[in-house]
C-alpha cells in the first residue's frame, strides 16, 4: 500500500513540474527588438527572378514552383540546410 502512495506522489509531482514547465511559455524578451521599425541595408545579392502576370492569388503557387524548380537545376548554388531562406517581392502595377 505504501508503495502505491510513493508512486502516486511521484507521479503527481512529475505532472505538476511538467505543467509548470510547459505552461510558462517562451521568453518573448528576445524578440523585443522587433517591436520598433527599422531600415536594414543588406549587401548586394544575386537573385533569381521569375516573372508572371495575373493576380497574386492566381500566380503565387506557380511562381514559387517555377522558382524552386529553376533553383534546384542550377549548378553551384547551396542546396539543403545551407540554402538561404526564400524571399519574394511582388510588383503591383500602379
PDB file of N, CA and C in Angstrom:
ATOM      1  N   UNK A   1       0.813  -1.186   0.000  1.00  0.00           N
ATOM      2  CA  UNK A   1       0.000   0.000   0.000  1.00  0.00           C
ATOM      3  C   UNK A   1       0.867   1.266   0.000  1.00  0.00           C
ATOM      4  N   UNK A   2       1.897   1.230   0.804  1.00  0.00           N
ATOM      5  CA  UNK A   2       2.779   2.383   0.895  1.00  0.00           C
ATOM      6  C   UNK A   2       3.474   2.624  -0.446  1.00  0.00           C
ATOM      7  N   UNK A   3       3.782   1.552  -1.153  1.00  0.00           N
ATOM      8  CA  UNK A   3       4.435   1.637  -2.458  1.00  0.00           C
ATOM      9  C   UNK A   3       3.578   2.441  -3.423  1.00  0.00           C
ATOM     10  N   UNK A   4       2.259   2.235  -3.425  1.00  0.00           N
ATOM     11  CA  UNK A   4       1.358   2.947  -4.340  1.00  0.00           C
ATOM     12  C   UNK A   4       1.265   4.427  -3.992  1.00  0.00           C
ATOM     13  N   UNK A   5       1.344   4.772  -2.713  1.00  0.00           N
ATOM     14  CA  UNK A   5       1.337   6.181  -2.318  1.00  0.00           C
ATOM     15  C   UNK A   5       2.596   6.891  -2.806  1.00  0.00           C
ATOM     16  N   UNK A   6       3.733   6.222  -2.712  1.00  0.00           N
ATOM     17  CA  UNK A   6       5.002   6.803  -3.173  1.00  0.00           C
ATOM     18  C   UNK A   6       4.969   6.980  -4.689  1.00  0.00           C
ATOM     19  N   UNK A   7       4.498   5.969  -5.413  1.00  0.00           N
ATOM     20  CA  UNK A   7       4.414   6.065  -6.879  1.00  0.00           C
ATOM     21  C   UNK A   7       3.417   7.147  -7.284  1.00  0.00           C
ATOM     22  N   UNK A   8       2.270   7.185  -6.641  1.00  0.00           N
ATOM     23  CA  UNK A   8       1.260   8.214  -6.938  1.00  0.00           C
ATOM     24  C   UNK A   8       1.766   9.609  -6.634  1.00  0.00           C
ATOM     25  N   UNK A   9       2.451   9.772  -5.505  1.00  0.00           N
ATOM     26  CA  UNK A   9       3.012  11.077  -5.145  1.00  0.00           C
ATOM     27  C   UNK A   9       4.070  11.534  -6.136  1.00  0.00           C
ATOM     28  N   UNK A  10       4.918  10.606  -6.564  1.00  0.00           N
ATOM     29  CA  UNK A  10       5.943  10.942  -7.551  1.00  0.00           C
ATOM     30  C   UNK A  10       5.303  11.323  -8.878  1.00  0.00           C
ATOM     31  N   UNK A  11       4.230  10.624  -9.245  1.00  0.00           N
ATOM     32  CA  UNK A  11       3.537  10.954 -10.496  1.00  0.00           C
ATOM     33  C   UNK A  11       2.905  12.343 -10.415  1.00  0.00           C
ATOM     34  N   UNK A  12       2.305  12.679  -9.286  1.00  0.00           N
ATOM     35  CA  UNK A  12       1.697  13.998  -9.116  1.00  0.00           C
ATOM     36  C   UNK A  12       2.765  15.083  -9.186  1.00  0.00           C
ATOM     37  N   UNK A  13       3.882  14.884  -8.519  1.00  0.00           N
ATOM     38  CA  UNK A  13       4.973  15.864  -8.552  1.00  0.00           C
ATOM     39  C   UNK A  13       5.486  16.028  -9.977  1.00  0.00           C
ATOM     40  N   UNK A  14       5.641  14.921 -10.695  1.00  0.00           N
ATOM     41  CA  UNK A  14       6.112  14.991 -12.088  1.00  0.00           C
ATOM     42  C   UNK A  14       5.116  15.735 -12.963  1.00  0.00           C
ATOM     43  N   UNK A  15       3.839  15.489 -12.785  1.00  0.00           N
ATOM     44  CA  UNK A  15       2.815  16.192 -13.565  1.00  0.00           C
ATOM     45  C   UNK A  15       2.795  17.688 -13.259  1.00  0.00           C
ATOM     46  N   UNK A  16       2.938  18.049 -12.004  1.00  0.00           N
ATOM     47  CA  UNK A  16       2.950  19.471 -11.630  1.00  0.00           C
ATOM     48  C   UNK A  16       4.178  20.158 -12.225  1.00  0.00           C
ATOM     49  N   UNK A  17       5.332  19.539 -12.131  1.00  0.00           N
ATOM     50  CA  UNK A  17       6.542  20.128 -12.708  1.00  0.00           C
ATOM     51  C   UNK A  17       6.430  20.245 -14.225  1.00  0.00           C
ATOM     52  N   UNK A  18       5.883  19.229 -14.883  1.00  0.00           N
ATOM     53  CA  UNK A  18       5.707  19.280 -16.333  1.00  0.00           C
ATOM     54  C   UNK A  18       4.731  20.392 -16.713  1.00  0.00           C
ATOM     55  N   UNK A  19       3.642  20.543 -15.961  1.00  0.00           N
ATOM     56  CA  UNK A  19       2.663  21.595 -16.248  1.00  0.00           C
ATOM     57  C   UNK A  19       3.277  22.972 -16.064  1.00  0.00           C
ATOM     58  N   UNK A  20       4.042  23.169 -15.012  1.00  0.00           N
ATOM     59  CA  UNK A  20       4.689  24.463 -14.785  1.00  0.00           C
ATOM     60  C   UNK A  20       5.673  24.767 -15.902  1.00  0.00           C
ATOM     61  N   UNK A  21       6.434  23.784 -16.310  1.00  0.00           N
ATOM     62  CA  UNK A  21       7.417  23.977 -17.372  1.00  0.00           C
ATOM     63  C   UNK A  21       6.742  24.270 -18.702  1.00  0.00           C
ATOM     64  N   UNK A  22       5.677  23.551 -19.029  1.00  0.00           N
ATOM     65  CA  UNK A  22       5.017  23.715 -20.324  1.00  0.00           C
ATOM     66  C   UNK A  22       4.119  24.941 -20.387  1.00  0.00           C
ATOM     67  N   UNK A  23       3.553  25.376 -19.287  1.00  0.00           N
ATOM     68  CA  UNK A  23       2.601  26.488 -19.300  1.00  0.00           C
ATOM     69  C   UNK A  23       3.250  27.858 -19.169  1.00  0.00           C
ATOM     70  N   UNK A  24       4.511  27.925 -18.854  1.00  0.00           N
ATOM     71  CA  UNK A  24       5.120  29.235 -18.683  1.00  0.00           C
ATOM     72  C   UNK A  24       5.378  29.926 -20.015  1.00  0.00           C
ATOM     73  N   UNK A  25       5.451  29.202 -21.114  1.00  0.00           N
ATOM     74  CA  UNK A  25       5.592  29.791 -22.445  1.00  0.00           C
ATOM     75  C   UNK A  25       7.014  30.217 -22.749  1.00  0.00           C
ATOM     76  N   UNK A  26       7.233  30.673 -23.975  1.00  0.00           N
ATOM     77  CA  UNK A  26       8.575  31.078 -24.380  1.00  0.00           C
ATOM     78  C   UNK A  26       8.942  32.443 -23.811  1.00  0.00           C
ATOM     79  N   UNK A  27      10.231  32.717 -23.786  1.00  0.00           N
ATOM     80  CA  UNK A  27      10.727  34.016 -23.327  1.00  0.00           C
ATOM     81  C   UNK A  27      10.629  35.004 -24.485  1.00  0.00           C
ATOM     82  N   UNK A  28       9.658  35.898 -24.427  1.00  0.00           N
ATOM     83  CA  UNK A  28       9.417  36.840 -25.511  1.00  0.00           C
ATOM     84  C   UNK A  28      10.382  38.028 -25.474  1.00  0.00           C
ATOM     85  N   UNK A  29      11.164  38.168 -24.421  1.00  0.00           N
ATOM     86  CA  UNK A  29      12.097  39.286 -24.322  1.00  0.00           C
ATOM     87  C   UNK A  29      13.127  39.270 -25.440  1.00  0.00           C
ATOM     88  N   UNK A  30      13.437  38.096 -25.964  1.00  0.00           N
ATOM     89  CA  UNK A  30      14.431  38.015 -27.024  1.00  0.00           C
ATOM     90  C   UNK A  30      13.930  38.622 -28.332  1.00  0.00           C
ATOM     91  N   UNK A  31      12.629  38.901 -28.440  1.00  0.00           N
ATOM     92  CA  UNK A  31      12.059  39.479 -29.658  1.00  0.00           C
ATOM     93  C   UNK A  31      11.680  40.954 -29.495  1.00  0.00           C
ATOM     94  N   UNK A  32      12.076  41.578 -28.401  1.00  0.00           N
ATOM     95  CA  UNK A  32      11.720  42.979 -28.153  1.00  0.00           C
ATOM     96  C   UNK A  32      12.231  43.911 -29.252  1.00  0.00           C
ATOM     97  N   UNK A  33      13.360  43.609 -29.858  1.00  0.00           N
ATOM     98  CA  UNK A  33      13.914  44.477 -30.882  1.00  0.00           C
ATOM     99  C   UNK A  33      13.012  44.536 -32.116  1.00  0.00           C
ATOM    100  N   UNK A  34      12.116  43.593 -32.287  1.00  0.00           N
ATOM    101  CA  UNK A  34      11.217  43.592 -33.439  1.00  0.00           C
ATOM    102  C   UNK A  34      10.028  44.534 -33.271  1.00  0.00           C
ATOM    103  N   UNK A  35       9.842  45.081 -32.078  1.00  0.00           N
ATOM    104  CA  UNK A  35       8.707  45.958 -31.831  1.00  0.00           C
ATOM    105  C   UNK A  35       8.871  47.338 -32.454  1.00  0.00           C
ATOM    106  N   UNK A  36      10.098  47.779 -32.655  1.00  0.00           N
ATOM    107  CA  UNK A  36      10.309  49.102 -33.254  1.00  0.00           C
ATOM    108  C   UNK A  36      10.763  48.942 -34.697  1.00  0.00           C
ATOM    109  N   UNK A  37      10.154  49.695 -35.621  1.00  0.00           N
ATOM    110  CA  UNK A  37      10.532  49.565 -37.032  1.00  0.00           C
ATOM    111  C   UNK A  37      11.954  50.063 -37.282  1.00  0.00           C
ATOM    112  N   UNK A  38      12.575  49.507 -38.287  1.00  0.00           N
ATOM    113  CA  UNK A  38      13.932  49.925 -38.634  1.00  0.00           C
ATOM    114  C   UNK A  38      14.167  49.637 -40.113  1.00  0.00           C
ATOM    115  N   UNK A  39      15.121  50.283 -40.677  1.00  0.00           N
ATOM    116  CA  UNK A  39      15.515  50.044 -42.062  1.00  0.00           C
ATOM    117  C   UNK A  39      16.809  49.251 -42.026  1.00  0.00           C
ATOM    118  N   UNK A  40      16.833  48.165 -42.740  1.00  0.00           N
ATOM    119  CA  UNK A  40      18.007  47.318 -42.786  1.00  0.00           C
ATOM    120  C   UNK A  40      18.606  47.378 -44.184  1.00  0.00           C
ATOM    121  N   UNK A  41      19.885  47.644 -44.258  1.00  0.00           N
ATOM    122  CA  UNK A  41      20.579  47.662 -45.537  1.00  0.00           C
ATOM    123  C   UNK A  41      21.320  46.341 -45.675  1.00  0.00           C
ATOM    124  N   UNK A  42      20.973  45.606 -46.714  1.00  0.00           N
ATOM    125  CA  UNK A  42      21.595  44.307 -46.945  1.00  0.00           C
ATOM    126  C   UNK A  42      22.669  44.437 -48.018  1.00  0.00           C
ATOM    127  N   UNK A  43      23.666  43.582 -47.982  1.00  0.00           N
ATOM    128  CA  UNK A  43      24.670  43.613 -49.055  1.00  0.00           C
ATOM    129  C   UNK A  43      24.039  43.170 -50.370  1.00  0.00           C
ATOM    130  N   UNK A  44      24.712  43.498 -51.464  1.00  0.00           N
ATOM    131  CA  UNK A  44      24.199  43.092 -52.764  1.00  0.00           C
ATOM    132  C   UNK A  44      24.115  41.574 -52.835  1.00  0.00           C
ATOM    133  N   UNK A  45      23.068  41.099 -53.492  1.00  0.00           N
ATOM    134  CA  UNK A  45      22.850  39.664 -53.600  1.00  0.00           C
ATOM    135  C   UNK A  45      22.492  39.316 -55.032  1.00  0.00           C
ATOM    136  N   UNK A  46      22.855  38.119 -55.418  1.00  0.00           N
ATOM    137  CA  UNK A  46      22.393  37.600 -56.697  1.00  0.00           C
ATOM    138  C   UNK A  46      21.007  37.028 -56.460  1.00  0.00           C
ATOM    139  N   UNK A  47      20.110  37.285 -57.386  1.00  0.00           N
ATOM    140  CA  UNK A  47      18.740  36.829 -57.203  1.00  0.00           C
ATOM    141  C   UNK A  47      18.273  36.047 -58.426  1.00  0.00           C
ATOM    142  N   UNK A  48      17.295  35.237 -58.225  1.00  0.00           N
ATOM    143  CA  UNK A  48      16.630  34.514 -59.283  1.00  0.00           C
ATOM    144  C   UNK A  48      15.272  35.173 -59.462  1.00  0.00           C
ATOM    145  N   UNK A  49      14.991  35.639 -60.668  1.00  0.00           N
ATOM    146  CA  UNK A  49      13.763  36.367 -60.912  1.00  0.00           C
ATOM    147  C   UNK A  49      12.838  35.542 -61.797  1.00  0.00           C
ATOM    148  N   UNK A  50      11.595  35.432 -61.385  1.00  0.00           N
ATOM    149  CA  UNK A  50      10.568  34.750 -62.155  1.00  0.00           C
ATOM    150  C   UNK A  50       9.433  35.736 -62.369  1.00  0.00           C
ATOM    151  N   UNK A  51       9.062  35.948 -63.612  1.00  0.00           N
ATOM    152  CA  UNK A  51       8.001  36.907 -63.913  1.00  0.00           C
ATOM    153  C   UNK A  51       6.722  36.187 -64.299  1.00  0.00           C
ATOM    154  N   UNK A  52       5.631  36.616 -63.713  1.00  0.00           N
ATOM    155  CA  UNK A  52       4.301  36.106 -64.028  1.00  0.00           C
ATOM    156  C   UNK A  52       3.349  37.284 -64.083  1.00  0.00           C
ATOM    157  N   UNK A  53       2.281  37.134 -64.813  1.00  0.00           N
ATOM    158  CA  UNK A  53       1.252  38.163 -64.857  1.00  0.00           C
ATOM    159  C   UNK A  53      -0.036  37.583 -64.317  1.00  0.00           C
ATOM    160  N   UNK A  54      -0.779  38.401 -63.602  1.00  0.00           N
ATOM    161  CA  UNK A  54      -2.050  37.982 -63.032  1.00  0.00           C
ATOM    162  C   UNK A  54      -2.136  38.435 -61.591  1.00  0.00           C
ATOM    163  N   UNK A  55      -3.219  38.070 -60.948  1.00  0.00           N
ATOM    164  CA  UNK A  55      -3.384  38.444 -59.549  1.00  0.00           C
ATOM    165  C   UNK A  55      -2.489  37.575 -58.677  1.00  0.00           C
ATOM    166  N   UNK A  56      -2.141  38.100 -57.555  1.00  0.00           N
ATOM    167  CA  UNK A  56      -1.237  37.407 -56.631  1.00  0.00           C
ATOM    168  C   UNK A  56      -1.780  36.030 -56.259  1.00  0.00           C
ATOM    169  N   UNK A  57      -3.064  35.950 -55.985  1.00  0.00           N
ATOM    170  CA  UNK A  57      -3.667  34.689 -55.573  1.00  0.00           C
ATOM    171  C   UNK A  57      -3.570  33.636 -56.678  1.00  0.00           C
ATOM    172  N   UNK A  58      -3.641  34.076 -57.946  1.00  0.00           N
ATOM    173  CA  UNK A  58      -3.628  33.130 -59.058  1.00  0.00           C
ATOM    174  C   UNK A  58      -2.229  32.625 -59.391  1.00  0.00           C
ATOM    175  N   UNK A  59      -1.210  33.466 -59.266  1.00  0.00           N
ATOM    176  CA  UNK A  59       0.112  33.102 -59.769  1.00  0.00           C
ATOM    177  C   UNK A  59       1.125  32.733 -58.695  1.00  0.00           C
ATOM    178  N   UNK A  60       0.811  32.939 -57.429  1.00  0.00           N
ATOM    179  CA  UNK A  60       1.817  32.703 -56.389  1.00  0.00           C
ATOM    180  C   UNK A  60       2.315  31.263 -56.392  1.00  0.00           C
ATOM    181  N   UNK A  61       1.407  30.294 -56.448  1.00  0.00           N
ATOM    182  CA  UNK A  61       1.801  28.882 -56.420  1.00  0.00           C
ATOM    183  C   UNK A  61       2.701  28.559 -57.616  1.00  0.00           C
ATOM    184  N   UNK A  62       2.290  28.975 -58.793  1.00  0.00           N
ATOM    185  CA  UNK A  62       3.079  28.678 -59.991  1.00  0.00           C
ATOM    186  C   UNK A  62       4.428  29.386 -59.974  1.00  0.00           C
ATOM    187  N   UNK A  63       4.456  30.614 -59.465  1.00  0.00           N
ATOM    188  CA  UNK A  63       5.710  31.364 -59.431  1.00  0.00           C
ATOM    189  C   UNK A  63       6.718  30.702 -58.488  1.00  0.00           C
ATOM    190  N   UNK A  64       6.284  30.333 -57.295  1.00  0.00           N
ATOM    191  CA  UNK A  64       7.193  29.674 -56.354  1.00  0.00           C
ATOM    192  C   UNK A  64       7.640  28.314 -56.892  1.00  0.00           C
ATOM    193  N   UNK A  65       6.715  27.570 -57.500  1.00  0.00           N
ATOM    194  CA  UNK A  65       7.079  26.271 -58.046  1.00  0.00           C
ATOM    195  C   UNK A  65       8.130  26.432 -59.145  1.00  0.00           C
ATOM    196  N   UNK A  66       7.947  27.385 -60.027  1.00  0.00           N
ATOM    197  CA  UNK A  66       8.905  27.612 -61.111  1.00  0.00           C
ATOM    198  C   UNK A  66      10.251  28.094 -60.559  1.00  0.00           C
ATOM    199  N   UNK A  67      10.208  28.973 -59.561  1.00  0.00           N
ATOM    200  CA  UNK A  67      11.450  29.482 -58.971  1.00  0.00           C
ATOM    201  C   UNK A  67      12.255  28.354 -58.325  1.00  0.00           C
ATOM    202  N   UNK A  68      11.597  27.481 -57.573  1.00  0.00           N
ATOM    203  CA  UNK A  68      12.309  26.389 -56.925  1.00  0.00           C
ATOM    204  C   UNK A  68      12.810  25.361 -57.940  1.00  0.00           C
ATOM    205  N   UNK A  69      12.027  25.066 -58.961  1.00  0.00           N
ATOM    206  CA  UNK A  69      12.497  24.139 -59.991  1.00  0.00           C
ATOM    207  C   UNK A  69      13.758  24.680 -60.654  1.00  0.00           C
ATOM    208  N   UNK A  70      13.729  25.955 -60.992  1.00  0.00           N
ATOM    209  CA  UNK A  70      14.887  26.574 -61.630  1.00  0.00           C
ATOM    210  C   UNK A  70      16.083  26.589 -60.684  1.00  0.00           C
ATOM    211  N   UNK A  71      15.852  26.922 -59.424  1.00  0.00           N
ATOM    212  CA  UNK A  71      16.934  26.992 -58.437  1.00  0.00           C
ATOM    213  C   UNK A  71      17.625  25.639 -58.295  1.00  0.00           C
ATOM    214  N   UNK A  72      16.853  24.578 -58.175  1.00  0.00           N
ATOM    215  CA  UNK A  72      17.451  23.262 -57.952  1.00  0.00           C
ATOM    216  C   UNK A  72      18.123  22.705 -59.200  1.00  0.00           C
ATOM    217  N   UNK A  73      17.833  23.238 -60.365  1.00  0.00           N
ATOM    218  CA  UNK A  73      18.520  22.808 -61.584  1.00  0.00           C
ATOM    219  C   UNK A  73      19.854  23.526 -61.767  1.00  0.00           C
ATOM    220  N   UNK A  74      20.052  24.633 -61.081  1.00  0.00           N
ATOM    221  CA  UNK A  74      21.275  25.422 -61.237  1.00  0.00           C
ATOM    222  C   UNK A  74      22.440  24.711 -60.556  1.00  0.00           C
ATOM    223  N   UNK A  75      23.614  24.876 -61.129  1.00  0.00           N
ATOM    224  CA  UNK A  75      24.818  24.299 -60.536  1.00  0.00           C
ATOM    225  C   UNK A  75      25.543  25.377 -59.733  1.00  0.00           C
ATOM    226  N   UNK A  76      26.177  24.968 -58.651  1.00  0.00           N
ATOM    227  CA  UNK A  76      26.993  25.886 -57.867  1.00  0.00           C
ATOM    228  C   UNK A  76      26.236  26.717 -56.851  1.00  0.00           C
ATOM    229  N   UNK A  77      25.000  26.397 -56.584  1.00  0.00           N
ATOM    230  CA  UNK A  77      24.256  27.128 -55.562  1.00  0.00           C
ATOM    231  C   UNK A  77      24.035  26.194 -54.374  1.00  0.00           C
ATOM    232  N   UNK A  78      24.010  26.742 -53.148  1.00  0.00           N
ATOM    233  CA  UNK A  78      23.838  25.872 -51.978  1.00  0.00           C
ATOM    234  C   UNK A  78      22.457  25.228 -51.966  1.00  0.00           C
ATOM    235  N   UNK A  79      22.425  23.974 -51.607  1.00  0.00           N
ATOM    236  CA  UNK A  79      21.171  23.238 -51.510  1.00  0.00           C
ATOM    237  C   UNK A  79      21.126  22.547 -50.154  1.00  0.00           C
ATOM    238  N   UNK A  80      19.954  22.217 -49.695  1.00  0.00           N
ATOM    239  CA  UNK A  80      19.802  21.552 -48.407  1.00  0.00           C
ATOM    240  C   UNK A  80      19.853  22.556 -47.276  1.00  0.00           C
ATOM    241  N   UNK A  81      20.454  22.183 -46.141  1.00  0.00           N
ATOM    242  CA  UNK A  81      20.458  23.072 -44.976  1.00  0.00           C
ATOM    243  C   UNK A  81      21.206  24.386 -45.207  1.00  0.00           C
ATOM    244  N   UNK A  82      22.121  24.421 -46.178  1.00  0.00           N
ATOM    245  CA  UNK A  82      22.888  25.643 -46.436  1.00  0.00           C
ATOM    246  C   UNK A  82      22.135  26.618 -47.331  1.00  0.00           C
ATOM    247  N   UNK A  83      20.984  26.202 -47.849  1.00  0.00           N
ATOM    248  CA  UNK A  83      20.210  27.055 -48.735  1.00  0.00           C
ATOM    249  C   UNK A  83      19.623  28.217 -47.938  1.00  0.00           C
ATOM    250  N   UNK A  84      19.779  29.445 -48.435  1.00  0.00           N
ATOM    251  CA  UNK A  84      19.176  30.570 -47.729  1.00  0.00           C
ATOM    252  C   UNK A  84      17.650  30.508 -47.804  1.00  0.00           C
ATOM    253  N   UNK A  85      17.015  31.151 -46.866  1.00  0.00           N
ATOM    254  CA  UNK A  85      15.552  31.170 -46.850  1.00  0.00           C
ATOM    255  C   UNK A  85      15.034  31.912 -48.077  1.00  0.00           C
ATOM    256  N   UNK A  86      13.999  31.382 -48.716  1.00  0.00           N
ATOM    257  CA  UNK A  86      13.480  32.069 -49.901  1.00  0.00           C
ATOM    258  C   UNK A  86      12.769  33.360 -49.524  1.00  0.00           C
ATOM    259  N   UNK A  87      12.885  34.335 -50.387  1.00  0.00           N
ATOM    260  CA  UNK A  87      12.199  35.614 -50.211  1.00  0.00           C
ATOM    261  C   UNK A  87      11.489  35.936 -51.501  1.00  0.00           C
ATOM    262  N   UNK A  88      10.459  36.721 -51.422  1.00  0.00           N
ATOM    263  CA  UNK A  88       9.707  37.072 -52.603  1.00  0.00           C
ATOM    264  C   UNK A  88       9.384  38.564 -52.573  1.00  0.00           C
ATOM    265  N   UNK A  89       9.292  39.126 -53.749  1.00  0.00           N
ATOM    266  CA  UNK A  89       8.867  40.522 -53.899  1.00  0.00           C
ATOM    267  C   UNK A  89       7.867  40.550 -55.031  1.00  0.00           C
ATOM    268  N   UNK A  90       6.759  41.174 -54.786  1.00  0.00           N
ATOM    269  CA  UNK A  90       5.707  41.251 -55.786  1.00  0.00           C
ATOM    270  C   UNK A  90       5.539  42.690 -56.214  1.00  0.00           C
ATOM    271  N   UNK A  91       5.652  42.921 -57.500  1.00  0.00           N
ATOM    272  CA  UNK A  91       5.463  44.261 -58.050  1.00  0.00           C
ATOM    273  C   UNK A  91       3.992  44.407 -58.394  1.00  0.00           C
ATOM    274  N   UNK A  92       3.364  45.388 -57.799  1.00  0.00           N
ATOM    275  CA  UNK A  92       1.962  45.644 -58.071  1.00  0.00           C
ATOM    276  C   UNK A  92       1.904  46.861 -58.996  1.00  0.00           C
ATOM    277  N   UNK A  93       1.431  46.658 -60.228  1.00  0.00           N
ATOM    278  CA  UNK A  93       1.401  47.789 -61.165  1.00  0.00           C
ATOM    279  C   UNK A  93       0.472  48.887 -60.678  1.00  0.00           C
ATOM    280  N   UNK A  94       0.895  50.110 -60.920  1.00  0.00           N
ATOM    281  CA  UNK A  94       0.094  51.261 -60.437  1.00  0.00           C
ATOM    282  C   UNK A  94      -1.011  51.604 -61.412  1.00  0.00           C
TER     283      UNK A  94
END
